[in-house]
Coordinates of C-alpha atoms in Angstrom, one line a residue:
M1 CA 0.0 0.0 0.0
A2 CA 1.3 3.5 -0.9
E3 CA 2.5 5.8 1.8
I4 CA 0.3 8.8 2.6
Q5 CA 1.3 12.1 4.1
K6 CA -0.5 13.8 7.1
D7 CA 0.3 16.8 9.2
I8 CA -1.2 15.3 12.3
L9 CA -1.9 11.5 12.8
I10 CA -4.3 10.6 15.6
V11 CA -4.1 7.0 16.9
G12 CA -7.1 5.9 18.8
A13 CA -10.8 7.0 18.5
G14 CA -11.7 7.0 22.1
P15 CA -12.5 10.3 23.9
T16 CA -8.9 11.6 23.6
G17 CA -8.5 10.9 19.9
L18 CA -12.0 12.2 19.1
G19 CA -11.1 15.3 21.1
A20 CA -8.1 15.9 18.9
A21 CA -10.0 15.3 15.7
W22 CA -13.0 17.4 16.9
R23 CA -10.7 20.3 17.6
L24 CA -8.9 20.1 14.3
N25 CA -12.2 19.9 12.4
E26 CA -13.7 22.8 14.4
L27 CA -10.6 25.1 13.8
A28 CA -10.7 24.4 10.1
T29 CA -14.5 24.9 9.8
R30 CA -14.2 28.3 11.7
G31 CA -11.3 29.4 9.4
V32 CA -8.9 29.6 12.4
I33 CA -6.4 27.3 10.7
N34 CA -5.8 26.5 7.0
P35 CA -8.2 23.8 6.0
L36 CA -5.3 22.3 4.0
I37 CA -3.7 21.2 7.2
D38 CA -4.2 17.5 6.8
W39 CA -5.0 15.0 9.6
L40 CA -6.2 11.5 10.0
L41 CA -7.9 9.6 12.8
V42 CA -7.3 5.9 13.0
E43 CA -8.8 3.3 15.3
R44 CA -7.9 -0.4 15.7
S45 CA -11.4 -1.5 16.6
Q46 CA -14.4 -1.7 14.2
F47 CA -16.2 0.9 16.4
P48 CA -15.2 4.3 17.8
G49 CA -15.4 5.2 21.5
G50 CA -12.6 3.1 23.1
M51 CA -13.5 2.1 26.6
A52 CA -16.4 4.6 26.5
M53 CA -18.2 2.6 23.7
S54 CA -21.5 0.8 24.3
T55 CA -23.1 -2.3 22.7
T56 CA -26.5 -3.8 22.4
D57 CA -26.9 -7.5 22.7
S58 CA -29.2 -9.8 20.7
Q59 CA -31.8 -9.6 23.5
G60 CA -32.0 -5.8 23.3
F61 CA -30.0 -4.9 26.4
T62 CA -27.5 -2.1 26.1
W63 CA -24.2 -2.4 27.9
D64 CA -21.4 0.1 28.7
L65 CA -17.8 -1.3 29.1
G66 CA -17.9 -0.6 32.9
G67 CA -19.4 2.0 35.2
H68 CA -17.8 5.0 33.5
V69 CA -20.2 7.9 33.9
V70 CA -19.6 11.4 32.6
Y71 CA -18.6 14.4 34.8
S72 CA -17.6 17.6 33.2
H73 CA -14.9 20.0 34.5
Y74 CA -15.1 22.1 31.3
K75 CA -17.5 24.5 29.5
Y76 CA -16.0 23.3 26.2
F77 CA -17.1 19.8 27.0
D78 CA -20.5 21.0 28.2
A79 CA -20.9 22.5 24.7
L80 CA -20.0 19.2 23.1
L81 CA -22.7 17.4 25.1
D82 CA -25.2 20.0 24.1
E83 CA -24.4 19.8 20.5
L84 CA -24.3 16.0 20.3
V85 CA -27.0 14.9 22.7
G86 CA -28.3 18.0 24.4
G87 CA -32.0 17.3 24.0
E88 CA -31.6 13.6 24.6
L89 CA -29.9 13.4 28.0
L90 CA -31.1 12.1 31.3
H91 CA -29.6 13.4 34.5
H92 CA -29.1 11.4 37.6
E93 CA -27.8 11.9 41.1
R94 CA -24.6 10.0 41.7
K95 CA -26.2 7.5 44.1
G96 CA -23.4 5.2 45.1
W97 CA -23.8 2.7 47.9
V98 CA -21.7 0.1 49.7
W99 CA -22.8 -3.5 50.2
M100 CA -21.5 -4.9 53.5
H101 CA -22.9 -7.2 56.2
G102 CA -25.9 -7.9 54.1
R103 CA -27.0 -4.3 54.0
Y104 CA -26.7 -1.2 51.8
I105 CA -24.7 1.7 53.3
P106 CA -24.6 5.2 51.7
F107 CA -21.3 6.1 50.1
P108 CA -18.8 7.3 51.3
I109 CA -18.9 4.8 54.1
Q110 CA -16.5 6.9 56.2
R111 CA -19.4 9.4 56.8
N112 CA -22.0 6.8 57.4
L113 CA -20.5 4.4 60.0
H114 CA -23.8 4.2 62.0
H115 CA -24.9 1.5 59.5
L116 CA -22.1 -0.8 60.7
P117 CA -22.7 -3.5 63.4
P118 CA -22.0 -2.1 66.9
A119 CA -18.6 -3.8 67.3
D120 CA -17.3 -2.6 64.0
L121 CA -18.7 0.9 64.6
T122 CA -17.0 1.1 68.0
R123 CA -13.6 0.0 66.7
C124 CA -13.7 2.4 63.7
L125 CA -14.7 5.4 65.9
K126 CA -12.0 4.7 68.5
D127 CA -9.4 4.7 65.7
L128 CA -10.7 7.9 64.0
I129 CA -10.9 9.8 67.3
G130 CA -7.5 8.5 68.3
N131 CA -6.0 9.6 65.0
Q132 CA -7.4 13.1 65.5
A133 CA -5.9 13.4 69.0
M134 CA -2.5 12.1 67.9
D135 CA 0.4 14.6 67.8
R136 CA 2.0 14.1 64.4
G137 CA 4.3 17.1 64.5
N138 CA 7.5 15.1 64.0
S139 CA 6.0 12.5 61.7
S140 CA 7.2 12.2 58.2
G141 CA 3.8 11.2 57.0
P142 CA 2.6 8.3 54.8
T143 CA 4.6 7.2 51.8
N144 CA 2.2 4.9 50.1
F145 CA -1.6 4.4 49.8
A146 CA -1.8 1.8 52.5
E147 CA 0.0 4.0 55.0
W148 CA -2.2 7.0 53.9
L149 CA -5.4 5.0 54.5
R150 CA -4.3 4.1 58.1
W151 CA -3.1 7.6 58.7
N152 CA -6.4 9.1 57.8
F153 CA -9.0 6.4 58.7
G154 CA -7.3 4.2 61.3
Q155 CA -6.5 0.6 61.3
S156 CA -10.1 -0.8 61.7
L157 CA -11.9 1.0 58.9
T158 CA -8.9 0.5 56.6
E159 CA -9.0 -3.2 57.1
L160 CA -12.8 -3.5 57.1
F161 CA -13.4 -1.5 53.9
F162 CA -10.5 0.3 52.3
L163 CA -7.9 -2.4 51.8
P164 CA -10.2 -5.2 50.6
Y165 CA -12.2 -2.8 48.3
N166 CA -9.2 -1.2 46.7
F167 CA -7.5 -4.6 46.2
K168 CA -10.7 -5.8 44.5
M169 CA -10.8 -2.7 42.3
W170 CA -7.1 -2.1 41.4
A171 CA -5.9 -5.7 41.8
Y172 CA -2.7 -4.5 43.3
P173 CA -1.7 -4.1 47.0
A174 CA -2.2 -0.6 48.4
D175 CA 1.4 -0.4 49.6
E176 CA 2.5 -0.4 45.9
M177 CA 0.4 2.6 45.1
G178 CA 1.0 6.3 45.4
I179 CA -1.1 8.9 47.2
D180 CA -1.2 12.1 45.2
W181 CA -4.3 10.9 43.2
T182 CA -6.5 10.4 46.3
Q183 CA -7.5 14.1 46.9
R184 CA -8.0 15.0 43.2
K185 CA -11.6 15.1 42.0
S186 CA -11.6 12.9 38.9
G187 CA -15.3 12.0 38.4
S188 CA -17.3 14.3 40.7
R189 CA -17.0 17.4 42.9
Y190 CA -15.7 15.2 45.7
A191 CA -12.1 13.9 46.2
N192 CA -11.4 10.4 44.9
V193 CA -11.0 9.2 48.5
P194 CA -13.0 11.7 50.6
L195 CA -11.5 12.5 54.0
V196 CA -13.7 12.5 57.1
D197 CA -14.7 15.3 59.5
V198 CA -14.8 13.5 62.8
D199 CA -17.1 16.0 64.5
R200 CA -19.5 15.7 61.6
L201 CA -19.2 11.9 61.7
L202 CA -20.0 11.8 65.4
E203 CA -23.2 13.9 64.8
N204 CA -24.2 11.5 62.1
V205 CA -23.7 8.5 64.4
V206 CA -25.5 10.0 67.4
C207 CA -28.4 11.2 65.2
R208 CA -28.3 8.2 62.9
R209 CA -28.2 10.6 60.0
D210 CA -27.3 9.6 56.5
D211 CA -24.6 11.7 54.9
P212 CA -24.3 10.5 51.3
G213 CA -21.9 11.8 48.7
W214 CA -24.6 12.9 46.3
T215 CA -26.5 16.1 46.0
G216 CA -28.5 17.9 43.2
A217 CA -25.2 19.6 42.3
S218 CA -23.5 16.4 41.4
L219 CA -25.8 15.1 38.6
F220 CA -24.3 13.2 35.8
P221 CA -25.7 13.1 32.2
Y222 CA -26.5 10.0 30.3
P223 CA -27.9 9.6 26.8
V224 CA -31.5 8.5 26.4
R225 CA -30.6 5.9 23.9
G226 CA -27.4 4.0 22.9
G227 CA -25.6 4.0 26.3
I228 CA -22.7 6.3 27.0
G229 CA -21.2 5.3 23.7
A230 CA -23.9 7.2 21.8
L231 CA -22.0 10.4 22.6
W232 CA -18.8 9.2 21.0
Q233 CA -20.6 7.5 18.1
R234 CA -22.2 10.9 17.2
A235 CA -18.9 12.7 17.6
Y236 CA -17.2 10.3 15.3
A237 CA -20.0 10.5 12.7
K238 CA -19.7 14.3 12.6
L239 CA -16.1 14.2 11.5
P240 CA -15.3 14.2 7.7
A241 CA -15.5 10.6 6.4
D242 CA -12.3 10.9 4.5
R243 CA -10.3 11.7 7.7
R244 CA -11.3 8.7 9.8
L245 CA -10.5 5.0 9.5
L246 CA -11.6 2.0 11.6
D247 CA -10.0 -1.4 11.9
Q248 CA -6.5 -0.1 11.6
E249 CA -4.1 -1.4 14.3
L250 CA -0.7 0.4 14.7
V251 CA 2.1 -2.1 14.4
S252 CA 5.3 0.0 14.3
I253 CA 6.6 3.6 14.3
D254 CA 9.8 4.8 12.7
T255 CA 10.5 7.8 14.9
D256 CA 13.4 9.0 12.8
R257 CA 11.4 9.1 9.5
R258 CA 8.1 9.7 11.3
I259 CA 6.3 6.9 9.6
A260 CA 3.5 4.8 11.3
R261 CA 2.7 1.4 9.9
F262 CA -0.6 -0.4 10.4
S263 CA -1.9 -4.0 10.2
S264 CA -3.7 -3.4 6.9
G265 CA -0.4 -2.3 5.2
L266 CA -1.3 1.4 5.5
Q267 CA 1.8 3.6 6.0
V268 CA 1.4 7.2 7.2
A269 CA 4.1 9.8 7.2
Y270 CA 3.3 12.3 9.8
R271 CA 4.6 15.6 11.2
H272 CA 3.0 15.1 14.6
L273 CA 1.4 12.1 16.3
V274 CA -1.3 12.2 19.0
S275 CA -1.7 8.7 20.6
S276 CA -4.1 7.4 23.1
M277 CA -3.1 3.8 22.8
A278 CA -1.7 2.2 26.0
L279 CA 1.7 3.7 26.7
P280 CA 3.5 0.3 27.0
D281 CA 2.0 -0.7 23.7
L282 CA 3.1 2.5 22.1
L283 CA 6.7 1.9 23.3
A284 CA 6.5 -1.6 22.0
A285 CA 5.7 -0.3 18.6
M286 CA 8.8 1.9 18.5
P287 CA 12.3 1.0 17.3
A288 CA 15.4 0.2 19.4
D289 CA 15.7 3.7 20.8
A290 CA 12.8 3.0 23.1
A291 CA 14.4 -0.2 24.4
D292 CA 15.5 1.3 27.7
F293 CA 12.0 2.6 28.4
R294 CA 10.4 -0.7 27.5
R295 CA 12.8 -2.6 29.8
T296 CA 12.4 -0.2 32.8
C297 CA 8.7 0.5 32.4
P298 CA 7.1 0.2 35.9
L299 CA 3.6 1.0 34.9
K300 CA 0.9 -1.3 36.3
H301 CA -2.7 -1.8 35.2
S302 CA -5.6 -4.0 36.0
R303 CA -7.5 -6.1 33.5
S304 CA -11.3 -6.0 33.6
H305 CA -14.0 -8.6 33.2
V306 CA -17.3 -6.9 32.6
V307 CA -20.4 -9.1 33.1
G308 CA -24.0 -8.1 32.3
F309 CA -27.2 -9.7 33.3
G310 CA -30.5 -8.8 31.7
L311 CA -33.5 -9.7 33.8
R312 CA -37.2 -10.0 33.3
G313 CA -39.5 -8.3 35.8
E314 CA -39.5 -5.1 37.8
T315 CA -36.4 -3.7 39.4
P316 CA -36.3 -4.8 43.0
A317 CA -37.4 -2.0 45.4
A318 CA -34.0 -2.0 47.1
L319 CA -32.2 -1.2 43.9
R320 CA -34.6 1.4 42.3
D321 CA -32.8 4.4 43.9
K322 CA -29.2 3.2 43.3
C323 CA -26.8 3.8 40.5
W324 CA -23.9 1.6 41.6
V325 CA -22.9 -0.4 44.6
Y326 CA -19.3 -0.9 45.8
V327 CA -18.6 -4.4 47.1
P328 CA -15.6 -4.8 49.5
E329 CA -16.4 -8.3 50.8
L330 CA -13.8 -10.8 49.5
N331 CA -16.3 -13.6 49.2
L332 CA -18.1 -11.8 46.4
P333 CA -16.0 -11.7 43.1
F334 CA -17.1 -8.2 41.8
F335 CA -15.9 -4.9 43.2
R336 CA -18.8 -2.9 41.7
V337 CA -22.3 -3.6 40.5
T338 CA -24.1 -1.0 38.4
V339 CA -27.8 -0.9 38.0
I340 CA -27.4 0.2 34.4
S341 CA -31.1 0.0 33.6
N342 CA -31.6 2.9 36.1
Y343 CA -29.5 5.1 33.8
S344 CA -32.0 4.9 30.9
P345 CA -35.2 2.9 30.3
N346 CA -33.9 2.3 26.8
N347 CA -31.0 0.2 28.1
V348 CA -33.4 -2.7 28.3
P349 CA -35.9 -4.2 25.8
D350 CA -39.3 -2.5 25.6
D351 CA -41.4 -5.7 25.4
G352 CA -42.4 -5.8 29.0
A353 CA -40.7 -5.1 32.3
H354 CA -36.9 -5.6 32.3
W355 CA -33.9 -4.4 34.3
S356 CA -30.2 -5.0 34.2
L357 CA -27.0 -5.3 36.3
L358 CA -23.4 -4.7 35.2
C359 CA -20.7 -6.3 37.3
E360 CA -16.9 -5.6 37.2
V361 CA -14.2 -8.0 38.2
S362 CA -10.5 -7.0 38.1
E363 CA -7.4 -9.1 37.3
S364 CA -3.7 -8.8 37.6
P365 CA -0.6 -11.0 38.4
Y366 CA -1.6 -10.6 42.1
K367 CA -5.2 -11.6 41.3
P368 CA -5.4 -14.2 38.6
I369 CA -8.8 -15.1 37.1
D370 CA -10.1 -18.3 35.5
T371 CA -12.8 -16.9 33.3
D372 CA -15.2 -19.8 33.4
E373 CA -15.0 -20.1 37.2
M374 CA -15.3 -16.3 37.5
L375 CA -18.5 -16.1 35.4
A376 CA -20.1 -18.9 37.4
E377 CA -19.1 -17.2 40.7
V378 CA -20.5 -13.8 39.6
E379 CA -23.9 -15.3 38.8
A380 CA -24.0 -17.3 42.0
A381 CA -23.0 -14.3 44.1
L382 CA -25.6 -12.1 42.4
T383 CA -28.3 -14.8 43.1
T384 CA -27.4 -14.9 46.8
S385 CA -26.8 -11.2 47.4
F386 CA -28.7 -9.0 45.0
L387 CA -31.4 -10.9 43.2
P388 CA -34.8 -11.8 44.6
P389 CA -35.7 -15.4 44.2
D390 CA -38.4 -14.8 41.6
Q391 CA -36.1 -13.0 39.1
T392 CA -35.4 -14.6 35.7
I393 CA -32.1 -14.0 33.8
V394 CA -32.9 -13.6 30.1
S395 CA -29.6 -12.3 28.9
R396 CA -25.9 -12.9 29.8
W397 CA -23.3 -10.6 28.3
Y398 CA -19.5 -10.6 28.9
R399 CA -16.5 -8.5 27.7
Y400 CA -12.9 -8.8 28.6
L401 CA -10.7 -5.7 28.6
D402 CA -7.0 -6.1 28.6
Y403 CA -6.6 -2.6 30.1
G404 CA -9.1 -1.8 32.9
Y405 CA -7.6 0.8 35.3
P406 CA -4.2 2.6 35.1
V407 CA -2.8 1.9 38.6
P408 CA -1.3 5.0 40.2
C409 CA 1.8 3.0 41.3
L410 CA 4.6 4.5 43.3
Q411 CA 7.0 4.6 40.3
R412 CA 4.4 6.1 37.9
D413 CA 5.2 9.8 38.2
G414 CA 9.0 9.4 38.0
F415 CA 8.6 7.3 34.8
L416 CA 6.2 9.7 33.2
R417 CA 8.5 12.6 33.9
E418 CA 11.1 10.9 31.8
V419 CA 9.2 9.2 29.0
E420 CA 6.7 12.0 28.2
P421 CA 9.2 14.7 27.2
W422 CA 11.3 12.1 25.4
L423 CA 8.3 11.2 23.3
R424 CA 7.4 14.9 22.8
R425 CA 10.9 15.6 21.4
R426 CA 10.0 13.0 18.8
H427 CA 6.8 14.8 17.9
I428 CA 4.6 12.3 19.8
R429 CA 2.1 13.3 22.4
T430 CA 0.7 10.3 24.4
R431 CA -2.5 11.3 26.2
G432 CA -5.7 9.8 27.6
R433 CA -6.6 7.2 30.1
F434 CA -3.8 4.7 29.2
G435 CA -1.8 7.0 26.9
G436 CA -1.2 9.5 29.7
W437 CA -1.6 7.0 32.5
K438 CA -3.0 9.4 35.1
Y439 CA -6.1 7.9 36.7
E440 CA -7.0 11.2 38.3
T441 CA -7.5 12.8 34.9
S442 CA -8.9 9.8 33.0
N443 CA -12.6 10.6 33.1
Q444 CA -14.2 11.0 29.7
D445 CA -14.2 14.8 29.8
N446 CA -10.5 14.8 30.8
G447 CA -9.6 12.5 28.0
F448 CA -11.5 14.5 25.4
M449 CA -9.9 17.7 26.6
Q450 CA -6.4 16.2 26.6
G451 CA -6.9 15.5 22.9
V452 CA -8.2 19.1 22.3
E453 CA -5.3 20.6 24.2
A454 CA -2.7 18.4 22.5
V455 CA -3.9 19.9 19.2
D456 CA -3.7 23.5 20.6
S457 CA -0.2 22.8 21.9
I458 CA 0.9 21.6 18.4
L459 CA -0.7 24.4 16.5
F460 CA -0.4 27.3 18.9
G461 CA 2.1 26.3 21.6
A462 CA -0.7 26.4 24.2
E463 CA -0.2 24.9 27.6
E464 CA -1.8 21.4 28.2
L465 CA -3.5 22.1 31.5
S466 CA -5.5 18.9 31.7
Y467 CA -2.5 16.6 31.5
F468 CA 0.3 18.6 33.2
Y469 CA -1.7 20.4 35.9
P470 CA -4.4 17.9 37.2
D471 CA -4.8 19.7 40.5
L472 CA -6.0 22.9 38.8
I473 CA -8.4 21.0 36.6
C474 CA -9.7 18.6 39.3
D475 CA -10.2 21.5 41.8
G476 CA -12.0 23.7 39.2
A477 CA -9.4 26.4 39.8
V478 CA -8.9 27.1 36.1
Q479 CA -11.5 27.4 33.3
R480 CA -9.4 26.9 30.2
V481 CA -9.5 29.6 27.7
L482 CA -9.0 28.2 24.2
P483 CA -7.1 30.1 21.5
N484 CA -9.4 31.7 19.0

């Protein structure tokens, strides 16, 4: 196949790649840049959306690839939502719960300890009060996530909830994880791991007052039809047809000649490359000059098994007010269960009453999975814990994701500080959930804006706030002003 020339090559049509392509198309349409600036978006899958895609099974149930809801930190992203699905959005409170001891506890659990059995409640309160009274003036502070949890929540609550839940989610021990990500606000207006006000907690316990992490100000949008992937399907469809290609897997990059080769035989000579493919895979596609980074790469990630169950009948009363449920107990295989039929009535068939649950199970070298055993265990656990006896399963859906979560491991930031500028000097910007490898800025709005800002950096020299300054973005301290 003949070689083609492009000014900007975009690899990956998830939120980040679509953000880059959207921005280029917008700037050309508005006459801000020369429309002759040539670009191409390529995606290895047969569908756009990346991890944010959705699919509908043969029974008519729509499934997302996990519980990835949208939260916007940006007016630019709000405008995208309005343009693509503005009149076809539902809005929900972020009603997260914890399933422990056979009961539902409002999330975050650290503000709702009065739901615990008396013995657990007593131990947790003693630790939290003791922590508050402790003189830490000469202490060096925590150095990893496990130490940070004990430092802030005490031994009892850490062992009861935080350590088992986080191992089930990340599939890596907490003492191998960093702590900077914990107080950033990735997917809501709350910190990723909310701290606890002990005085407020004691009032909650005495008054038996629920203190959930949702309010009317923390609504999340969801498309009426097509799952969360409908947003990205529409964004992709609005791009020029001659500038987007599916089913094209990158196999190698010649960084000296700036040529990318794809599985179909396509060769693209580029001036700049914006990649959202997983960073280890990007390095593997590069020549010998990336060998040192490949050999020393410390990045860790979980794999995800996403299991859906479509059911006939009415949603059980206990689940009608819930979006998702965190599950820390180690005898249950999933770390989260999403009542995805609550997101939209069109996520289930319209021929009678139906509802659906989406379960997520992580995997890593620390947490190996036998798929057949896991699927049987998930169904058995749902039957004993979440499903009333009269419920009938009419659809079973399963998807394996080789990349589930980018683990904020201890060595992550040091490695990124070396590899990112090395790639940028070679005219490659690696961004997005697994391209940039920063969990705290890996929500869909963050990913989209990292693509937008990568383009603005290439064309105008603009600062990439979303990738390099996550604290400013997560805290809402800066509302980005785009070049005109």
